[in-house]
Amino acid sequence: MSKAGMKYGAPVQSFIDTSFFQELSRLKLDVLKLESKGLPLFCTLEKSFTSKSSKSVPLFLNEQSFREESLGIAGGVPFKGFIYNYNVFEDFKTLDKKKFIDTIAEEKFVDGKSDINDSVGFYIISFADLKKYRFYYWVCVPCFQKQSLAIELLNEEPLISATPYQSWFEENTDQWVLIINAADQLVHYTKEEAKTCRALVIRDTSRLDRIPSAIAKNFLTIFNHDNPQKCELDVYFIRPDNSSFALKLSLSLAGQDDHLQVSGWERNTQNKLGPRAIDLSSLIDPLKIADQSVDLNLKLMKWRIAPQIDLQKIKETKVLLLGAGTLGCYVSRALMAWGVRKITFVDNSTVSYSNPVRQPLFEFSDVGKPKAQAAAAALKKVFPLMNVEGVELSVPMIGHPITSDEIERSDYDRLCNLFDQHDVVFLLMDSRETRWLPTVLGKFKNKVVINAALGFDSYLVMRHGSYFDEPSSRLGCYFCHDVFAPKDSLTDRTLDEMCTVTRPGVALMAASQAVELLVSMLQPKDPQDSTRNILGDIPHQIRGFLNNFSTLKLETPAYAHCSACCPEVIGSCKEFGWDFVQAALNDHTYIEQISGLAQVQQDAERATQEWDQDDEEFSDELYDMD
């Protein structure tokens, strides 16, 4: 009987959806990081051929392919694999591809000797350029045959009906091979059954006419290992359509070379052996790319520098910015860079001609627009998925008598609602009296309050202490150093007193320190030291001075008679609400009475008078001595 060499078709044809690479990007950033170990993949080969132009069964991969539950969907054939994603493009390029597939083939041969169905699988090597959204990959399905084994075609056999075998494979979707034993029964492949095999039945993934898939070599090699005495074998190649066929093959050993001859790398679109590349930047919704890309640098922190940093907590923090001026603009950009997605601006002024050069969210075309809304719109332009809002609102100011009870009551109620809707409040306004009411509200609503204030060549950044801490450990607020309640400081001021006259770089320094202070506060604290965490110190106050370029870290306790955070003021605000605020707006001395500052002032005055009197008596004594 004449013999002829066997021809084989490609085992599968890969089709990789863009969602696969998006999920790979997420896993690389969040899970794998610097690891390049194999990541399991799971897919289902379709039982029926969907494309007549395809030369083999399609291997479809998408975002679900990383989840094991996707195996066997809709009764398809489970097919498992691995992806190895390299950290450096050069490693991907210089990888010894032959050694890679040879090593895997040896492993699959060993697995196949235990269970012939485990001798098949697919593997992907890849490199993901996450900044440019370009992906390089190469798929292989290792197909092996012993060097000493000759598989030759003896004859093409007629196949009366493929239906019984198709039905068997339908019921046993995880099986690639079955045996027809001496009693003409269809049985699972085992080493024992192989010794009495009448015919071998293989699930075929090729679509070429009477040319089987190359993975048939895996099964025939293992069969020869299990039954080396079988020199001639009837093999049925079963497909889901009417193109199944049968061949009589010769299996002969020539020598003792047990090394495997391996193939299986997929050809690229030019029909050459080489990797493929895909540029997703032009295929995916730009907003989806932006959503992942804006967090890229943050997530890279977790790879090596700060693996324990809690980025999700930062992202979920809702921030209220009181003031959309110079500080508000810089603070918002720094917050956005840290991944904060919810920001609300509050301001009552409009963009002036002098603003755009100092306040980076505004342009010349914004002049005359409400600052809060213009700032919100600018952030949306930078990153359209930001949840940002601009609220035009005047914060009621202590010591500024009410001119319209209805309007200011409405502003107060809206401000209270905004506090309830946010986790963190930044005080970034121009005057001290504007900061008083937000300080009070932040205390009794237990919000994180960050205060930033500017001088000509100095700045202050501080976090307000929590009202609910133990009194002995409670930190002070912005007003804890004052012995007078804040009052109207805006009336009858010259132009240089009404405008923020400061060295331009001071605002950037204060804004960045304020945001970094917040981020440090949001991280888990050291159990042994509440002033430190994984990012370092959590100072109470930071005072910077540009005249000598120095920075001081200070800590001051809460003042028992503070006009903004003492128990009497907080209690009155809780109990009386707007009535309390109304009284404070009309007369700042009302707060001095409640807080005890009036008594402190009287005691200080009395002490001063007594001191002056002592000085006079001492002077008289000296005069008498003369």
mmCIF file of C-alpha atoms in Angstrom, residues 91-374:
data_model
loop_
_atom_site.group_PDB
_atom_site.id
_atom_site.type_symbol
_atom_site.label_atom_id
_atom_site.label_comp_id
_atom_site.label_asym_id
_atom_site.label_seq_id
_atom_site.Cartn_x
_atom_site.Cartn_y
_atom_site.Cartn_z
ATOM 1 C CA ASP A 91 11.467 41.576 26.122
ATOM 2 C CA PHE A 92 8.490 40.811 23.882
ATOM 3 C CA LYS A 93 10.600 41.239 20.729
ATOM 4 C CA THR A 94 13.643 39.271 21.873
ATOM 5 C CA LEU A 95 11.740 36.387 23.456
ATOM 6 C CA ASP A 96 12.976 33.083 22.043
ATOM 7 C CA LYS A 97 9.697 32.102 20.392
ATOM 8 C CA LYS A 98 10.883 28.588 19.473
ATOM 9 C CA LYS A 99 12.022 27.852 23.001
ATOM 10 C CA PHE A 100 8.754 29.268 24.343
ATOM 11 C CA ILE A 101 6.506 27.023 22.234
ATOM 12 C CA ASP A 102 8.818 23.999 22.634
ATOM 13 C CA THR A 103 8.641 24.290 26.415
ATOM 14 C CA ILE A 104 4.864 24.550 26.382
ATOM 15 C CA ALA A 105 4.583 21.611 23.971
ATOM 16 C CA GLU A 106 6.621 19.446 26.342
ATOM 17 C CA GLU A 107 4.253 20.400 29.156
ATOM 18 C CA LYS A 108 1.183 19.637 27.046
ATOM 19 C CA PHE A 109 2.671 16.265 26.063
ATOM 20 C CA VAL A 110 3.167 15.388 29.726
ATOM 21 C CA ASP A 111 -0.379 16.537 30.535
ATOM 22 C CA GLY A 112 -1.738 14.584 27.571
ATOM 23 C CA LYS A 113 -0.213 11.346 28.809
ATOM 24 C CA SER A 114 -2.484 11.667 31.851
ATOM 25 C CA ASP A 115 -5.527 12.937 29.940
ATOM 26 C CA ILE A 116 -5.366 13.224 26.171
ATOM 27 C CA ASN A 117 -7.858 16.127 26.268
ATOM 28 C CA ASP A 118 -5.299 18.221 28.185
ATOM 29 C CA SER A 119 -2.812 18.081 25.317
ATOM 30 C CA VAL A 120 -4.414 21.069 23.564
ATOM 31 C CA GLY A 121 -4.569 24.725 24.523
ATOM 32 C CA PHE A 122 -3.678 28.187 23.283
ATOM 33 C CA TYR A 123 -1.125 30.751 24.420
ATOM 34 C CA ILE A 124 -0.626 34.453 23.779
ATOM 35 C CA ILE A 125 2.449 36.583 24.276
ATOM 36 C CA SER A 126 1.793 40.321 24.354
ATOM 37 C CA PHE A 127 3.013 43.789 25.162
ATOM 38 C CA ALA A 128 0.588 46.556 26.101
ATOM 39 C CA ASP A 129 1.611 50.160 25.491
ATOM 40 C CA LEU A 130 -0.907 51.657 27.895
ATOM 41 C CA LYS A 131 -0.022 55.267 27.122
ATOM 42 C CA LYS A 132 -0.575 55.012 23.371
ATOM 43 C CA TYR A 133 -3.168 52.242 23.564
ATOM 44 C CA ARG A 134 -1.202 50.031 21.170
ATOM 45 C CA PHE A 135 -1.088 46.286 21.745
ATOM 46 C CA TYR A 136 1.303 43.747 20.255
ATOM 47 C CA TYR A 137 0.422 40.069 20.471
ATOM 48 C CA TRP A 138 1.069 36.649 18.980
ATOM 49 C CA VAL A 139 -1.165 33.611 19.383
ATOM 50 C CA CYS A 140 0.028 30.023 19.307
ATOM 51 C CA VAL A 141 -1.608 26.612 19.654
ATOM 52 C CA PRO A 142 1.253 24.134 20.243
ATOM 53 C CA CYS A 143 1.018 21.187 17.838
ATOM 54 C CA PHE A 144 3.622 18.494 18.400
ATOM 55 C CA GLN A 145 4.859 15.198 17.000
ATOM 56 C CA LYS A 146 7.810 13.046 18.025
ATOM 57 C CA GLN A 147 10.837 13.371 15.751
ATOM 58 C CA SER A 148 10.969 9.586 15.497
ATOM 59 C CA LEU A 149 7.260 9.217 14.656
ATOM 60 C CA ALA A 150 6.205 9.127 11.019
ATOM 61 C CA ILE A 151 2.498 9.754 10.399
ATOM 62 C CA GLU A 152 1.593 8.938 6.819
ATOM 63 C CA LEU A 153 -1.591 8.618 4.815
ATOM 64 C CA LEU A 154 -2.385 5.109 3.606
ATOM 65 C CA ASN A 155 -5.847 5.619 2.240
ATOM 66 C CA GLU A 156 -8.933 7.779 2.368
ATOM 67 C CA GLU A 157 -11.705 5.770 3.955
ATOM 68 C CA PRO A 158 -15.422 6.303 3.396
ATOM 69 C CA LEU A 159 -17.359 7.619 6.372
ATOM 70 C CA ILE A 160 -20.898 6.266 6.210
ATOM 71 C CA SER A 161 -22.341 8.635 8.822
ATOM 72 C CA ALA A 162 -20.819 11.179 11.181
ATOM 73 C CA THR A 163 -24.047 11.637 13.135
ATOM 74 C CA PRO A 164 -23.295 9.195 16.016
ATOM 75 C CA TYR A 165 -19.932 10.830 16.641
ATOM 76 C CA GLN A 166 -21.318 14.356 16.338
ATOM 77 C CA SER A 167 -23.981 13.445 18.902
ATOM 78 C CA TRP A 168 -21.348 12.001 21.242
ATOM 79 C CA PHE A 169 -19.245 15.151 21.048
ATOM 80 C CA GLU A 170 -22.411 17.251 21.563
ATOM 81 C CA GLU A 171 -22.980 15.445 24.855
ATOM 82 C CA ASN A 172 -19.299 15.536 25.849
ATOM 83 C CA THR A 173 -18.255 19.073 24.968
ATOM 84 C CA ASP A 174 -15.015 18.865 26.961
ATOM 85 C CA GLN A 175 -13.753 15.810 25.036
ATOM 86 C CA TRP A 176 -11.539 16.023 21.959
ATOM 87 C CA VAL A 177 -11.057 12.327 21.326
ATOM 88 C CA LEU A 178 -13.149 9.148 21.597
ATOM 89 C CA ILE A 179 -12.449 5.518 20.853
ATOM 90 C CA ILE A 180 -14.420 2.941 18.912
ATOM 91 C CA ASN A 181 -13.548 -0.260 20.733
ATOM 92 C CA ALA A 182 -13.563 -3.819 19.477
ATOM 93 C CA ALA A 183 -17.278 -4.080 20.275
ATOM 94 C CA ASP A 184 -18.002 -1.017 18.125
ATOM 95 C CA GLN A 185 -18.877 1.017 21.226
ATOM 96 C CA LEU A 186 -18.098 4.738 21.584
ATOM 97 C CA VAL A 187 -16.050 5.180 24.757
ATOM 98 C CA HIS A 188 -13.897 7.844 26.394
ATOM 99 C CA TYR A 189 -10.230 7.724 25.575
ATOM 100 C CA THR A 190 -8.087 5.954 28.166
ATOM 101 C CA LYS A 191 -4.713 4.261 27.939
ATOM 102 C CA GLU A 192 -6.356 0.880 28.448
ATOM 103 C CA GLU A 193 -9.001 1.460 25.765
ATOM 104 C CA ALA A 194 -6.284 2.630 23.364
ATOM 105 C CA LYS A 195 -4.743 -0.840 23.437
ATOM 106 C CA THR A 196 -7.924 -2.391 21.955
ATOM 107 C CA CYS A 197 -8.875 0.559 19.748
ATOM 108 C CA ARG A 198 -10.523 -0.228 16.417
ATOM 109 C CA ALA A 199 -10.725 3.427 15.342
ATOM 110 C CA LEU A 200 -9.807 6.807 16.782
ATOM 111 C CA VAL A 201 -12.358 9.624 16.502
ATOM 112 C CA ILE A 202 -11.029 13.208 16.721
ATOM 113 C CA ARG A 203 -12.895 16.487 16.969
ATOM 114 C CA ASP A 204 -11.559 18.476 14.006
ATOM 115 C CA THR A 205 -11.224 22.274 13.908
ATOM 116 C CA SER A 206 -10.034 22.557 10.297
ATOM 117 C CA ARG A 207 -12.307 23.632 7.464
ATOM 118 C CA LEU A 208 -10.018 22.529 4.639
ATOM 119 C CA ASP A 209 -11.390 19.726 2.499
ATOM 120 C CA ARG A 210 -10.158 16.382 3.895
ATOM 121 C CA ILE A 211 -7.216 18.093 5.609
ATOM 122 C CA PRO A 212 -7.290 17.803 9.398
ATOM 123 C CA SER A 213 -6.248 20.388 11.963
ATOM 124 C CA ALA A 214 -2.632 20.273 13.120
ATOM 125 C CA ILE A 215 -3.724 19.520 16.688
ATOM 126 C CA ALA A 216 -4.517 16.002 15.446
ATOM 127 C CA LYS A 217 -0.742 15.429 15.684
ATOM 128 C CA ASN A 218 -0.978 15.868 19.464
ATOM 129 C CA PHE A 219 -3.591 13.148 19.780
ATOM 130 C CA LEU A 220 -1.844 10.771 17.380
ATOM 131 C CA THR A 221 1.485 11.229 19.191
ATOM 132 C CA ILE A 222 -0.100 10.410 22.528
ATOM 133 C CA PHE A 223 -1.991 7.458 21.022
ATOM 134 C CA ASN A 224 1.291 6.117 19.659
ATOM 135 C CA HIS A 225 2.851 6.534 23.102
ATOM 136 C CA ASP A 226 -0.021 4.566 24.674
ATOM 137 C CA ASN A 227 -0.194 1.876 21.957
ATOM 138 C CA PRO A 228 3.120 1.760 20.055
ATOM 139 C CA GLN A 229 2.257 -1.634 18.531
ATOM 140 C CA LYS A 230 -0.623 -0.173 16.497
ATOM 141 C CA CYS A 231 1.005 0.584 13.130
ATOM 142 C CA GLU A 232 -2.155 1.220 11.131
ATOM 143 C CA LEU A 233 -5.105 3.184 12.436
ATOM 144 C CA ASP A 234 -8.478 4.302 11.150
ATOM 145 C CA VAL A 235 -9.049 7.908 12.191
ATOM 146 C CA TYR A 236 -12.363 9.744 11.868
ATOM 147 C CA PHE A 237 -12.150 13.533 11.779
ATOM 148 C CA ILE A 238 -15.501 14.870 12.943
ATOM 149 C CA ARG A 239 -16.780 18.336 12.120
ATOM 150 C CA PRO A 240 -20.123 19.907 13.018
ATOM 151 C CA ASP A 241 -21.253 20.086 9.368
ATOM 152 C CA ASN A 242 -21.272 17.477 6.590
ATOM 153 C CA SER A 243 -17.540 17.718 5.809
ATOM 154 C CA SER A 244 -16.367 15.038 8.264
ATOM 155 C CA PHE A 245 -14.033 12.423 6.769
ATOM 156 C CA ALA A 246 -12.016 9.288 7.574
ATOM 157 C CA LEU A 247 -8.378 8.383 6.873
ATOM 158 C CA LYS A 248 -6.324 5.252 7.321
ATOM 159 C CA LEU A 249 -2.971 6.303 8.731
ATOM 160 C CA SER A 250 0.369 4.636 9.228
ATOM 161 C CA LEU A 251 2.119 5.269 12.553
ATOM 162 C CA SER A 252 5.724 4.099 12.485
ATOM 163 C CA LEU A 253 8.728 4.774 14.691
ATOM 164 C CA ALA A 254 12.122 5.309 13.118
ATOM 165 C CA GLY A 255 14.732 5.455 15.854
ATOM 166 C CA GLN A 256 14.569 6.481 19.489
ATOM 167 C CA ASP A 257 14.438 10.288 19.182
ATOM 168 C CA ASP A 258 11.831 11.390 21.724
ATOM 169 C CA HIS A 259 12.277 15.094 21.041
ATOM 170 C CA LEU A 260 9.150 16.876 19.866
ATOM 171 C CA GLN A 261 8.813 18.636 16.559
ATOM 172 C CA VAL A 262 6.608 21.625 17.353
ATOM 173 C CA SER A 263 4.616 24.161 15.334
ATOM 174 C CA GLY A 264 1.663 26.377 16.114
ATOM 175 C CA TRP A 265 2.501 30.080 15.851
ATOM 176 C CA GLU A 266 -0.300 31.883 14.024
ATOM 177 C CA ARG A 267 0.432 33.812 10.858
ATOM 178 C CA ASN A 268 -0.267 37.545 10.782
ATOM 179 C CA THR A 269 -2.431 39.476 8.331
ATOM 180 C CA GLN A 270 0.399 39.363 5.740
ATOM 181 C CA ASN A 271 0.366 35.545 6.023
ATOM 182 C CA LYS A 272 3.809 35.637 7.614
ATOM 183 C CA LEU A 273 4.967 34.162 10.887
ATOM 184 C CA GLY A 274 5.053 37.213 13.105
ATOM 185 C CA PRO A 275 3.132 39.110 15.782
ATOM 186 C CA ARG A 276 0.179 41.373 15.182
ATOM 187 C CA ALA A 277 -0.358 44.949 16.348
ATOM 188 C CA ILE A 278 -3.556 46.819 17.041
ATOM 189 C CA ASP A 279 -4.034 50.518 17.747
ATOM 190 C CA LEU A 280 -7.156 50.947 19.863
ATOM 191 C CA SER A 281 -6.904 54.718 20.095
ATOM 192 C CA SER A 282 -8.835 55.004 16.847
ATOM 193 C CA LEU A 283 -11.293 52.186 17.555
ATOM 194 C CA ILE A 284 -12.566 52.769 21.087
ATOM 195 C CA ASP A 285 -14.805 55.553 22.342
ATOM 196 C CA PRO A 286 -12.363 58.353 23.300
ATOM 197 C CA LEU A 287 -14.241 58.865 26.571
ATOM 198 C CA LYS A 288 -13.564 55.262 27.578
ATOM 199 C CA ILE A 289 -9.902 55.669 26.745
ATOM 200 C CA ALA A 290 -9.793 58.912 28.730
ATOM 201 C CA ASP A 291 -11.511 57.280 31.696
ATOM 202 C CA GLN A 292 -8.745 54.677 31.940
ATOM 203 C CA SER A 293 -5.866 56.890 30.869
ATOM 204 C CA VAL A 294 -6.383 59.711 33.379
ATOM 205 C CA ASP A 295 -5.714 57.273 36.220
ATOM 206 C CA LEU A 296 -2.688 55.685 34.539
ATOM 207 C CA ASN A 297 0.011 57.579 36.427
ATOM 208 C CA LEU A 298 -1.838 57.143 39.713
ATOM 209 C CA LYS A 299 -2.143 53.389 39.317
ATOM 210 C CA LEU A 300 1.530 53.141 38.412
ATOM 211 C CA MET A 301 2.231 54.353 41.968
ATOM 212 C CA LYS A 302 0.855 51.056 43.242
ATOM 213 C CA TRP A 303 3.255 49.000 41.132
ATOM 214 C CA ARG A 304 6.372 49.789 43.107
ATOM 215 C CA ILE A 305 6.439 53.097 44.996
ATOM 216 C CA ALA A 306 3.264 53.033 47.123
ATOM 217 C CA PRO A 307 1.486 49.665 46.696
ATOM 218 C CA GLN A 308 -0.813 50.297 49.673
ATOM 219 C CA ILE A 309 -2.174 53.663 48.576
ATOM 220 C CA ASP A 310 -5.986 53.745 48.498
ATOM 221 C CA LEU A 311 -6.788 55.387 45.161
ATOM 222 C CA GLN A 312 -10.422 54.314 45.218
ATOM 223 C CA LYS A 313 -11.111 56.299 48.376
ATOM 224 C CA ILE A 314 -9.636 59.402 46.763
ATOM 225 C CA LYS A 315 -11.690 58.833 43.626
ATOM 226 C CA GLU A 316 -14.945 58.470 45.573
ATOM 227 C CA THR A 317 -14.395 61.569 47.732
ATOM 228 C CA LYS A 318 -16.852 64.376 46.957
ATOM 229 C CA VAL A 319 -15.232 67.796 47.299
ATOM 230 C CA LEU A 320 -16.819 71.218 47.815
ATOM 231 C CA LEU A 321 -14.659 74.215 46.874
ATOM 232 C CA LEU A 322 -15.780 77.470 48.458
ATOM 233 C CA GLY A 323 -14.134 79.974 46.159
ATOM 234 C CA ALA A 324 -13.446 79.652 42.427
ATOM 235 C CA GLY A 325 -10.631 82.179 42.276
ATOM 236 C CA THR A 326 -6.889 81.621 42.112
ATOM 237 C CA LEU A 327 -6.806 79.026 44.885
ATOM 238 C CA GLY A 328 -9.983 77.332 43.684
ATOM 239 C CA CYS A 329 -8.626 76.923 40.152
ATOM 240 C CA TYR A 330 -5.332 75.408 41.243
ATOM 241 C CA VAL A 331 -6.886 73.194 43.914
ATOM 242 C CA SER A 332 -9.416 71.775 41.443
ATOM 243 C CA ARG A 333 -6.713 70.840 38.931
ATOM 244 C CA ALA A 334 -4.649 69.114 41.610
ATOM 245 C CA LEU A 335 -7.719 67.238 42.859
ATOM 246 C CA MET A 336 -8.503 66.106 39.339
ATOM 247 C CA ALA A 337 -4.926 64.909 38.893
ATOM 248 C CA TRP A 338 -5.358 62.779 42.024
ATOM 249 C CA GLY A 339 -8.433 61.132 40.527
ATOM 250 C CA VAL A 340 -11.214 63.009 42.354
ATOM 251 C CA ARG A 341 -14.321 62.841 40.168
ATOM 252 C CA LYS A 342 -16.882 64.950 42.072
ATOM 253 C CA ILE A 343 -16.129 68.669 42.537
ATOM 254 C CA THR A 344 -18.540 71.533 43.214
ATOM 255 C CA PHE A 345 -17.488 75.179 42.938
ATOM 256 C CA VAL A 346 -19.228 77.867 44.994
ATOM 257 C CA ASP A 347 -18.647 81.533 44.166
ATOM 258 C CA ASN A 348 -20.732 84.682 43.739
ATOM 259 C CA SER A 349 -18.474 86.769 41.505
ATOM 260 C CA THR A 350 -17.805 86.987 37.774
ATOM 261 C CA VAL A 351 -14.603 86.587 35.788
ATOM 262 C CA SER A 352 -12.805 89.908 35.475
ATOM 263 C CA TYR A 353 -10.197 90.976 32.935
ATOM 264 C CA SER A 354 -7.401 90.488 35.469
ATOM 265 C CA ASN A 355 -8.369 86.898 36.311
ATOM 266 C CA PRO A 356 -7.347 84.693 33.342
ATOM 267 C CA VAL A 357 -3.586 85.206 33.702
ATOM 268 C CA ARG A 358 -3.656 84.156 37.379
ATOM 269 C CA GLN A 359 -6.561 81.725 37.422
ATOM 270 C CA PRO A 360 -5.837 78.877 34.980
ATOM 271 C CA LEU A 361 -9.411 77.691 34.435
ATOM 272 C CA PHE A 362 -10.423 80.961 32.772
ATOM 273 C CA GLU A 363 -9.773 82.462 29.346
ATOM 274 C CA PHE A 364 -10.303 85.928 27.928
ATOM 275 C CA SER A 365 -13.626 84.772 26.463
ATOM 276 C CA ASP A 366 -14.878 83.966 29.995
ATOM 277 C CA VAL A 367 -14.778 87.596 31.152
ATOM 278 C CA GLY A 368 -18.149 88.571 32.603
ATOM 279 C CA LYS A 369 -19.302 84.975 33.166
ATOM 280 C CA PRO A 370 -20.123 83.651 36.660
ATOM 281 C CA LYS A 371 -16.906 82.208 38.056
ATOM 282 C CA ALA A 372 -18.364 79.011 39.501
ATOM 283 C CA GLN A 373 -20.069 77.959 36.275
ATOM 284 C CA ALA A 374 -17.096 78.986 34.120
#
